[in-house]
GROMACS .gro file of N, CA and C in nm:
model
  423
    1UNK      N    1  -0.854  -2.264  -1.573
    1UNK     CA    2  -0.776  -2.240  -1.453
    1UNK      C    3  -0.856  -2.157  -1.354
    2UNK      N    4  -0.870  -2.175  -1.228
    2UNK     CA    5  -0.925  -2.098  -1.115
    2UNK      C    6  -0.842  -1.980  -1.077
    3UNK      N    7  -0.920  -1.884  -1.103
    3UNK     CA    8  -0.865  -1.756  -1.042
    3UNK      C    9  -0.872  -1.710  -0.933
    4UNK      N   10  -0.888  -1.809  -0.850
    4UNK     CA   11  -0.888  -1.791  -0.716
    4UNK      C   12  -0.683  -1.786  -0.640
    5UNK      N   13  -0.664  -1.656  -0.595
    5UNK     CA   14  -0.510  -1.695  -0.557
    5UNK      C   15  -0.507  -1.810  -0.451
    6UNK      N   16  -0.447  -1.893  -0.414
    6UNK     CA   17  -0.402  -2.017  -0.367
    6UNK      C   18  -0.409  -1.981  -0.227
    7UNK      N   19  -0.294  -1.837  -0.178
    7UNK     CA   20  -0.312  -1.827  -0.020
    7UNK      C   21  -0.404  -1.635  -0.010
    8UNK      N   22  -0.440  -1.573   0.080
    8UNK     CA   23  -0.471  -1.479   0.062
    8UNK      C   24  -0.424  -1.352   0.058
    9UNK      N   25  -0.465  -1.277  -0.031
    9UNK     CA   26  -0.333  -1.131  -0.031
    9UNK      C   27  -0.309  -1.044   0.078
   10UNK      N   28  -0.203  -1.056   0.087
   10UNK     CA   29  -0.158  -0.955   0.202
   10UNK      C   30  -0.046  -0.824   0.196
   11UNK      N   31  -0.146  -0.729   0.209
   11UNK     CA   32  -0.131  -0.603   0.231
   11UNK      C   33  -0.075  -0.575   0.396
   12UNK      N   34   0.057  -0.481   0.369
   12UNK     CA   35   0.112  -0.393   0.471
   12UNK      C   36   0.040  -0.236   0.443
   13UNK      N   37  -0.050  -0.155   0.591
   13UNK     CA   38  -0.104  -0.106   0.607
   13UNK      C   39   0.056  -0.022   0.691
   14UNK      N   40   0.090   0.104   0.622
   14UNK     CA   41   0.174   0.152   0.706
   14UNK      C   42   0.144   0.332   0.721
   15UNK      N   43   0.197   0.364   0.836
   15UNK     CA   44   0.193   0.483   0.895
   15UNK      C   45   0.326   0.569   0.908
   16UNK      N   46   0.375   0.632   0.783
   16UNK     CA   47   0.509   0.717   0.751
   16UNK      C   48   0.539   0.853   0.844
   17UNK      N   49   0.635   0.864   0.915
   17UNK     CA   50   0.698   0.971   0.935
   17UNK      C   51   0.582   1.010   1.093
   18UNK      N   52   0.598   1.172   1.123
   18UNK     CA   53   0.540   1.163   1.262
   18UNK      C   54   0.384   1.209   1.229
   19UNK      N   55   0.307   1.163   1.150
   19UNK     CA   56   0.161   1.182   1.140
   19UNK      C   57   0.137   1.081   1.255
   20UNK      N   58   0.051   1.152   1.338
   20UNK     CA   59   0.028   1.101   1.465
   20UNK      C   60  -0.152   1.011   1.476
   21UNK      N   61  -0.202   1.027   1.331
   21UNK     CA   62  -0.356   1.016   1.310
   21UNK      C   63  -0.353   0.884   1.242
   22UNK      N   64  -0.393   0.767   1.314
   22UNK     CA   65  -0.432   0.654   1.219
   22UNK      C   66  -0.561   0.564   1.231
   23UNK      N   67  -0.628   0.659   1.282
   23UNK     CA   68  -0.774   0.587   1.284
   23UNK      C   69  -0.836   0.540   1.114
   24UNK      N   70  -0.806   0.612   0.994
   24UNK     CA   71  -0.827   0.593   0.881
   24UNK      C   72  -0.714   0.485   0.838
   25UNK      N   73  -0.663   0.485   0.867
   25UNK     CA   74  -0.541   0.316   0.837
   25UNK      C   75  -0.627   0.245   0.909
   26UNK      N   76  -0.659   0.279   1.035
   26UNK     CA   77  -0.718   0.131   1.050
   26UNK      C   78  -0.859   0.095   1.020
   27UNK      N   79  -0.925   0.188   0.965
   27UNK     CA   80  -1.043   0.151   0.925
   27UNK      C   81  -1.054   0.058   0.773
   28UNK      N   82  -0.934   0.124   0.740
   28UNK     CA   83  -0.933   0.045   0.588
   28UNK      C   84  -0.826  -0.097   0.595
   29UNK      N   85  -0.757  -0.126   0.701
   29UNK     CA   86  -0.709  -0.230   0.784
   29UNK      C   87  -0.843  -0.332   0.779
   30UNK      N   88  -0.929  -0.272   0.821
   30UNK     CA   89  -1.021  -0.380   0.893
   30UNK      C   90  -1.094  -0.397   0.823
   31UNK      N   91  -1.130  -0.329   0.715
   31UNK     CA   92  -1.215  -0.326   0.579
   31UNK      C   93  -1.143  -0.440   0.449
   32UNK      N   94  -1.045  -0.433   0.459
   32UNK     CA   95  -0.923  -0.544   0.393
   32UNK      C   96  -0.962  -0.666   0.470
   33UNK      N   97  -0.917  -0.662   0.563
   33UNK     CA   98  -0.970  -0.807   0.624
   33UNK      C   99  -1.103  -0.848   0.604
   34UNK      N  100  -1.192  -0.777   0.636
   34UNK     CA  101  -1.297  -0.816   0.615
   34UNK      C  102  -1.292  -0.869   0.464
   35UNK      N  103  -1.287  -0.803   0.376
   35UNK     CA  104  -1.277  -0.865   0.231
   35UNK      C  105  -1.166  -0.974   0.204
   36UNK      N  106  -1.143  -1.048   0.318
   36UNK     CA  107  -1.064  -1.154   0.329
   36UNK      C  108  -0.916  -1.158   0.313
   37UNK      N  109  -0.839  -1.057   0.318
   37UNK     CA  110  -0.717  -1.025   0.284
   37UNK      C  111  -0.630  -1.066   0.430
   38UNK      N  112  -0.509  -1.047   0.416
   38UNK     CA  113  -0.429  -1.049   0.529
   38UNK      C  114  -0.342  -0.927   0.532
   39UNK      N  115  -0.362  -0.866   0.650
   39UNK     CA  116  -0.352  -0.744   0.700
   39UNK      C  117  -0.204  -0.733   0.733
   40UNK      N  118  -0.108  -0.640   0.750
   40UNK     CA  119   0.042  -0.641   0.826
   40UNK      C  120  -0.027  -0.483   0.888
   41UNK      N  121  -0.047  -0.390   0.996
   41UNK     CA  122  -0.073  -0.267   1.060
   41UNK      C  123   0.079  -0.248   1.144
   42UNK      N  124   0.130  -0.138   1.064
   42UNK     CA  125   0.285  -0.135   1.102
   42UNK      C  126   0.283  -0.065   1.242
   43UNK      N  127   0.198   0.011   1.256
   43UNK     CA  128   0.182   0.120   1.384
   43UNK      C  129   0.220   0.288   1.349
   44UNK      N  130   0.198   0.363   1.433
   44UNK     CA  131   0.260   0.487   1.402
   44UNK      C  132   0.427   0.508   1.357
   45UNK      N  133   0.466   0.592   1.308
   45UNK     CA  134   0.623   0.646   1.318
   45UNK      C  135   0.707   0.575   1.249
   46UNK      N  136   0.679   0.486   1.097
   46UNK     CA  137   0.756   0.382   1.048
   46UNK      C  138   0.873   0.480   0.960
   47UNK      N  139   0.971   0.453   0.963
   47UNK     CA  140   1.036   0.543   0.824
   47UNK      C  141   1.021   0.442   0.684
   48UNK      N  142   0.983   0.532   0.601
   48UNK     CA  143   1.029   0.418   0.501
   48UNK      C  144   1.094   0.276   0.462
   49UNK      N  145   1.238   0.298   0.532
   49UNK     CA  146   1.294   0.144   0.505
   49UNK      C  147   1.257   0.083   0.631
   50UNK      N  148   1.192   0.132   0.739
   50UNK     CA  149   1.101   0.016   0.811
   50UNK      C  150   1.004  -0.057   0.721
   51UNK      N  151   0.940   0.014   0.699
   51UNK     CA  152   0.809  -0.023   0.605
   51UNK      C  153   0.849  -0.118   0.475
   52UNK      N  154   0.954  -0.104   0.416
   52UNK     CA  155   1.011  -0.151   0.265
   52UNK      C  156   1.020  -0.282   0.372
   53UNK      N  157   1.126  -0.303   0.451
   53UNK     CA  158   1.158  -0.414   0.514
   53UNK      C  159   1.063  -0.451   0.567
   54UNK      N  160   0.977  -0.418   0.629
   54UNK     CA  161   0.840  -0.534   0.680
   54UNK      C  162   0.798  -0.588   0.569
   55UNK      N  163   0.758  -0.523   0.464
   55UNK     CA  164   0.720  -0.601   0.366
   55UNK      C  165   0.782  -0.641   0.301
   56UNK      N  166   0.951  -0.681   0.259
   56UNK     CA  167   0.979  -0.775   0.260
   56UNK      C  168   1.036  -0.931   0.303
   57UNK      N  169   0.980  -0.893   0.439
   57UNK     CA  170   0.961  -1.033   0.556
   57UNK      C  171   0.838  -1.086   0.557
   58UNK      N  172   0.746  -0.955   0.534
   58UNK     CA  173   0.620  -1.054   0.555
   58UNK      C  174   0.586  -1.097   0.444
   59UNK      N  175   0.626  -1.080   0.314
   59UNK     CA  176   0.595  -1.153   0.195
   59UNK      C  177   0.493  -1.058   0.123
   60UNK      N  178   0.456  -0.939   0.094
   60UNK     CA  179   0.323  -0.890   0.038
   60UNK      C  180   0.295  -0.860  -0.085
   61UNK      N  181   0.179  -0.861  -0.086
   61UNK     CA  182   0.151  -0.821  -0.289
   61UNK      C  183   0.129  -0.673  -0.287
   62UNK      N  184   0.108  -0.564  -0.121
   62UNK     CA  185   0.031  -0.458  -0.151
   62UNK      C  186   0.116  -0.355  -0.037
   63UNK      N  187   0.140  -0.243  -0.049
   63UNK     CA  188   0.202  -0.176   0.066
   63UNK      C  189   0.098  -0.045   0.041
   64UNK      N  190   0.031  -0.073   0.154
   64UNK     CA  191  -0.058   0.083   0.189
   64UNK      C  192  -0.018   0.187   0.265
   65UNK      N  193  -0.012   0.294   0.207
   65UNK     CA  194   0.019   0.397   0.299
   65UNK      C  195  -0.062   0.497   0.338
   66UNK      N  196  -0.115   0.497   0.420
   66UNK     CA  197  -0.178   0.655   0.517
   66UNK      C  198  -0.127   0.765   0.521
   67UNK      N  199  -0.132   0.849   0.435
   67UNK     CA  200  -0.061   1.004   0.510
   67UNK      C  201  -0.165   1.086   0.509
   68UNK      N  202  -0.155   1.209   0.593
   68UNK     CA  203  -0.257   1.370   0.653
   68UNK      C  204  -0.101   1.448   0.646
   69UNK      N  205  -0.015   1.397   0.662
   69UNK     CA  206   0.080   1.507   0.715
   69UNK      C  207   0.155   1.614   0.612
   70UNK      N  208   0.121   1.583   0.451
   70UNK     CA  209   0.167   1.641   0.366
   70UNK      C  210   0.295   1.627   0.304
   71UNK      N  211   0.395   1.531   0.356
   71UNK     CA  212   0.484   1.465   0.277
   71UNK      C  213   0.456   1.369   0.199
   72UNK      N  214   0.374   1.368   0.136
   72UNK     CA  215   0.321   1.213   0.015
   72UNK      C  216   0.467   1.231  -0.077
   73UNK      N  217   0.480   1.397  -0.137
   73UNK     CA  218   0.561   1.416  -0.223
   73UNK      C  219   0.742   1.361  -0.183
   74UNK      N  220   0.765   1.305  -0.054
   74UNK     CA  221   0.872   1.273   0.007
   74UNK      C  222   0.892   1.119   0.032
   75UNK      N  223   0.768   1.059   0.099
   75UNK     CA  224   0.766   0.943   0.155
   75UNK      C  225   0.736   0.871   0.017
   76UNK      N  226   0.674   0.885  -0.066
   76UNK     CA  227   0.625   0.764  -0.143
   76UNK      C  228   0.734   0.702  -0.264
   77UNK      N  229   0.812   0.855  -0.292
   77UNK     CA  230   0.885   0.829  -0.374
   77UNK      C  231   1.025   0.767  -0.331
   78UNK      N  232   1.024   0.735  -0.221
   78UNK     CA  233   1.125   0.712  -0.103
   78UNK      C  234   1.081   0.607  -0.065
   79UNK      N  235   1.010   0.521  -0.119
   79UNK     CA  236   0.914   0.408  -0.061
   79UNK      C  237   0.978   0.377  -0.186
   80UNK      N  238   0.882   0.420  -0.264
   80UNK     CA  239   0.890   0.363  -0.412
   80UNK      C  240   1.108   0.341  -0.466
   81UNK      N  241   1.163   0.377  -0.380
   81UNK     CA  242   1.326   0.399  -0.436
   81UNK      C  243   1.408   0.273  -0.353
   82UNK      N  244   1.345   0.256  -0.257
   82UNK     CA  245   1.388   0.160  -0.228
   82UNK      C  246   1.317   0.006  -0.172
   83UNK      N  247   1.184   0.060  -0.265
   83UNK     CA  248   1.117  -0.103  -0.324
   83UNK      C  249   1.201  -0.170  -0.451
   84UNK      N  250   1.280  -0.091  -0.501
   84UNK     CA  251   1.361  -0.095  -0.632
   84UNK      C  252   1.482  -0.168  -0.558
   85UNK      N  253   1.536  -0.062  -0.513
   85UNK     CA  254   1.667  -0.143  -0.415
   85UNK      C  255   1.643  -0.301  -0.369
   86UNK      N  256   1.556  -0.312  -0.327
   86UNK     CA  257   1.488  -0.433  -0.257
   86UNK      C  258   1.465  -0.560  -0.329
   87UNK      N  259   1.447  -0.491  -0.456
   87UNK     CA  260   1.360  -0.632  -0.591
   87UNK      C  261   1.228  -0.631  -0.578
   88UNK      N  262   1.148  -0.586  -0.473
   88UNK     CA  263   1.008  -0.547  -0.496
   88UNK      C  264   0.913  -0.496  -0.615
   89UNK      N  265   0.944  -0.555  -0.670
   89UNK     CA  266   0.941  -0.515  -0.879
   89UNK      C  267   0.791  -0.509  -0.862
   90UNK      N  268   0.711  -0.626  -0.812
   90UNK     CA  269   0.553  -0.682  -0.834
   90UNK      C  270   0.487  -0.664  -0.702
   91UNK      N  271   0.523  -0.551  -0.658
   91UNK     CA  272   0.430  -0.501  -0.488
   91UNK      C  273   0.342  -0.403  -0.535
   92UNK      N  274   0.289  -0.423  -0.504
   92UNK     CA  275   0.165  -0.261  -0.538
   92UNK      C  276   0.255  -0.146  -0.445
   93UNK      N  277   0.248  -0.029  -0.443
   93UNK     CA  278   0.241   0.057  -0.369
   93UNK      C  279   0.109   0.141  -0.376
   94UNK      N  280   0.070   0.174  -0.254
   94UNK     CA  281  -0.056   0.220  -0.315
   94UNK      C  282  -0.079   0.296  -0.187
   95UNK      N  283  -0.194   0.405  -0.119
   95UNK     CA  284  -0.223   0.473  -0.018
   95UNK      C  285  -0.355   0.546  -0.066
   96UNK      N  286  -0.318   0.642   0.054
   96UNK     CA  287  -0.417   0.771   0.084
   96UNK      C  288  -0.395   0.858   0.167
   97UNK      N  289  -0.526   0.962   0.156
   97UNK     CA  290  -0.507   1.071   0.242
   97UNK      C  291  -0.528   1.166   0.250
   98UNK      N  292  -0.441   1.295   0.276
   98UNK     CA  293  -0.485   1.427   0.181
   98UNK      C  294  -0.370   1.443   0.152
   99UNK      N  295  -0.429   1.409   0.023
   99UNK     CA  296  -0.305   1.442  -0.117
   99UNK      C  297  -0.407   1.529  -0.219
  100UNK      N  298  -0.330   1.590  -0.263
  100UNK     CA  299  -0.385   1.714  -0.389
  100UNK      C  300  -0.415   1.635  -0.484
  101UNK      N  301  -0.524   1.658  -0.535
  101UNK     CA  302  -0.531   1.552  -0.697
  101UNK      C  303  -0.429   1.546  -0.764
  102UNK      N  304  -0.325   1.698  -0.807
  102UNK     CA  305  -0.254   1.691  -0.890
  102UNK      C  306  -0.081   1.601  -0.847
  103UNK      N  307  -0.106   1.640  -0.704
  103UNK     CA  308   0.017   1.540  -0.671
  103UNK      C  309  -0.001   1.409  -0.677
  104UNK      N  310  -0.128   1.336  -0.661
  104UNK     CA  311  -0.181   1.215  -0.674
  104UNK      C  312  -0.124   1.182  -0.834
  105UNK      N  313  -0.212   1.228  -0.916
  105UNK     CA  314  -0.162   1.221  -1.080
  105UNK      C  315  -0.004   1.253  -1.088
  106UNK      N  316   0.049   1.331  -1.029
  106UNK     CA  317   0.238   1.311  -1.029
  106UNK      C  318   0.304   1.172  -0.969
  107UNK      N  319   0.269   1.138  -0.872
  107UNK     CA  320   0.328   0.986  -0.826
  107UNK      C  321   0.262   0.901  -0.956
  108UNK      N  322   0.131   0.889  -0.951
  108UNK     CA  323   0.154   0.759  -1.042
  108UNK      C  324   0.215   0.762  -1.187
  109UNK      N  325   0.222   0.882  -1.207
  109UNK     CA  326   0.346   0.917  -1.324
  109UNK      C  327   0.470   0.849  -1.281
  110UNK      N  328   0.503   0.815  -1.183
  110UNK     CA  329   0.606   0.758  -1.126
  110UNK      C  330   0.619   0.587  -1.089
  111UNK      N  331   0.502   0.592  -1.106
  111UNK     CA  332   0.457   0.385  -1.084
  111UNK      C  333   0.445   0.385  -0.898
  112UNK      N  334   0.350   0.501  -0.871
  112UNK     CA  335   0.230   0.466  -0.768
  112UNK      C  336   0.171   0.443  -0.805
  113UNK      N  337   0.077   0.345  -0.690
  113UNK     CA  338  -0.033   0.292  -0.794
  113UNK      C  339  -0.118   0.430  -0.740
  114UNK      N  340  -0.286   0.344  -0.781
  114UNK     CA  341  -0.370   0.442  -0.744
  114UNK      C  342  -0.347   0.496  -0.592
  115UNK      N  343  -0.418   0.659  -0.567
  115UNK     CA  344  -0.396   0.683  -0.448
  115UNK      C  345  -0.549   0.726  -0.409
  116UNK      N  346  -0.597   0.711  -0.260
  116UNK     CA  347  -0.711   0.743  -0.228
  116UNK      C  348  -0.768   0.860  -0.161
  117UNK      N  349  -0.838   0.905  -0.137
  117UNK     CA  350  -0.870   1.050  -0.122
  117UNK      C  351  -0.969   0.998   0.033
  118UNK      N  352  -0.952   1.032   0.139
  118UNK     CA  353  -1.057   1.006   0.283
  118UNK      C  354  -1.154   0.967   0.243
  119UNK      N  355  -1.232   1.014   0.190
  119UNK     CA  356  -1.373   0.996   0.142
  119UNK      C  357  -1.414   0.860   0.035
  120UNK      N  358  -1.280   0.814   0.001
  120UNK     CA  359  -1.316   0.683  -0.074
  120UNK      C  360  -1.393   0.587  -0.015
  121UNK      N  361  -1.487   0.503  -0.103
  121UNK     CA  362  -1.529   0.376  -0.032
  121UNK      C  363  -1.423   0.272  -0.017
  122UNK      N  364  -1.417   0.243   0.137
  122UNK     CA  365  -1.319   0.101   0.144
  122UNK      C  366  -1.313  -0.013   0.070
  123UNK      N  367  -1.480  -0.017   0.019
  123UNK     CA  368  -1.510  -0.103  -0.116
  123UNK      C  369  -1.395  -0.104  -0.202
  124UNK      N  370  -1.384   0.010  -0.272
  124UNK     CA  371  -1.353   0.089  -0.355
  124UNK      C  372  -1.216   0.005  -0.376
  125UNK      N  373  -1.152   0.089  -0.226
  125UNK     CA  374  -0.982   0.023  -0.179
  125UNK      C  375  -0.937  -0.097  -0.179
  126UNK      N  376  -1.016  -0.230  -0.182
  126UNK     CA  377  -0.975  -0.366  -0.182
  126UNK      C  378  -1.051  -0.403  -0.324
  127UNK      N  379  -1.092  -0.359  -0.374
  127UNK     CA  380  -1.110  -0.414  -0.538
  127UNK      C  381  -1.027  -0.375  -0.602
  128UNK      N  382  -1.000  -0.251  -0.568
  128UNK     CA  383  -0.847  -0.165  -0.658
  128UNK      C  384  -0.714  -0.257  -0.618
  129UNK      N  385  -0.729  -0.308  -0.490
  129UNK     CA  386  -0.583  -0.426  -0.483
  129UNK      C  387  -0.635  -0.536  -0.528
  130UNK      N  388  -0.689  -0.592  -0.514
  130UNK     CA  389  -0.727  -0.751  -0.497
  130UNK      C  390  -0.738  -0.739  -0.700
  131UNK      N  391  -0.771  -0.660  -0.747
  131UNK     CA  392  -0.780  -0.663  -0.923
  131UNK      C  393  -0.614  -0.653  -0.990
  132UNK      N  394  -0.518  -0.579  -0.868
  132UNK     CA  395  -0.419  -0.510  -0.899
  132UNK      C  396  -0.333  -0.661  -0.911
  133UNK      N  397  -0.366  -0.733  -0.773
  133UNK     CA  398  -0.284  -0.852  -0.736
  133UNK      C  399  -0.324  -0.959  -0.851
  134UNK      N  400  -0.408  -0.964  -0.897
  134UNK     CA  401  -0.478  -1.114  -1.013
  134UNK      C  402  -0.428  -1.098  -1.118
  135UNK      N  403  -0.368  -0.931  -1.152
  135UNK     CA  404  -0.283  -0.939  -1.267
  135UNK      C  405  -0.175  -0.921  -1.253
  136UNK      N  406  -0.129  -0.884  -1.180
  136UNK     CA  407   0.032  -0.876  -1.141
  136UNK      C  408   0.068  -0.963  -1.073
  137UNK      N  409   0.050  -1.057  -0.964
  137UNK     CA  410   0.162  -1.172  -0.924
  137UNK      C  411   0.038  -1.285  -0.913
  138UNK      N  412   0.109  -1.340  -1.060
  138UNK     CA  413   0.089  -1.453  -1.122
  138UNK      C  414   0.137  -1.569  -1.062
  139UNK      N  415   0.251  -1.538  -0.954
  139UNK     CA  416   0.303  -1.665  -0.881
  139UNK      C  417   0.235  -1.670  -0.748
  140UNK      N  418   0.110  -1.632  -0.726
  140UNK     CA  419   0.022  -1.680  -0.654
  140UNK      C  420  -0.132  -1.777  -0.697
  141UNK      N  421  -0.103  -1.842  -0.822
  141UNK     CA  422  -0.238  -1.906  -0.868
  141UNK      C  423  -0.093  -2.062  -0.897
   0.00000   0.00000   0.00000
């Protein structure tokens, strides 16, 4: 069987609450694409169930989140509560930012996925989805 997925993965790139800084969303926006993905860039100021609901219109395997502003400990798990509500069972949730290591290791105690630290390689960021998506939604091959 070809492990190639059929159409290409697409990740929502979103920007929570009033962090006003998204030059790093969009760098890793454009770094996704480039690695052939399909991009959703929500814009600044999304609340959560904006974000839950874009991605479930636009169809996605991956919901990225950007934060600097120091609510990771608010937004994600608030992401993550009503990806549940939703049926979003097989979405990645996944981000970055400045998050504390140890709060990083507390969400995915929670079924975040991995989270990224500024300094990650964008490399880094679309192998960690694109590996995430080949084993988890199987109803794309």
């Amino acid at each position: 069987m070809d492990n190639k997925p059929s159409r290409p993965i697409r990740v929502l790139v979103a920007k929570v609450g009033l962090d006003g800084h998204d030059r790093g969303a969009k760098v890793v926006a454009a770094s996704l694409r480039d690695a052939g993905m399909e991009v959703i860039y929500t814009g600044l100021r999304q609340t959560p169930e904006m974000v839950v609901n874009t991605a479930l219109q636009e169809d996605v395997d991956a919901i990225g989140i950007s934060i600097l502003s120091g609510a990771h400990m608010t937004v994600f798990p608030k992401v993550m509560q009503l990806m549940k509500e939703k049926g979003l069972n097989d979405v990645l949730l996944t981000g970055g930012g400045i998050i504390p290591d140890e709060d990083m290791q507390q969400l995915q105690q929670t079924g975040v996925g991995k989270l990224f630290a500024p300094s990650a390689p964008t490399s880094e960021i679309a192998a960690y989805i694109s590996g995430w998506v080949n084993e988890n939604r199987k109803h794309l091959f």
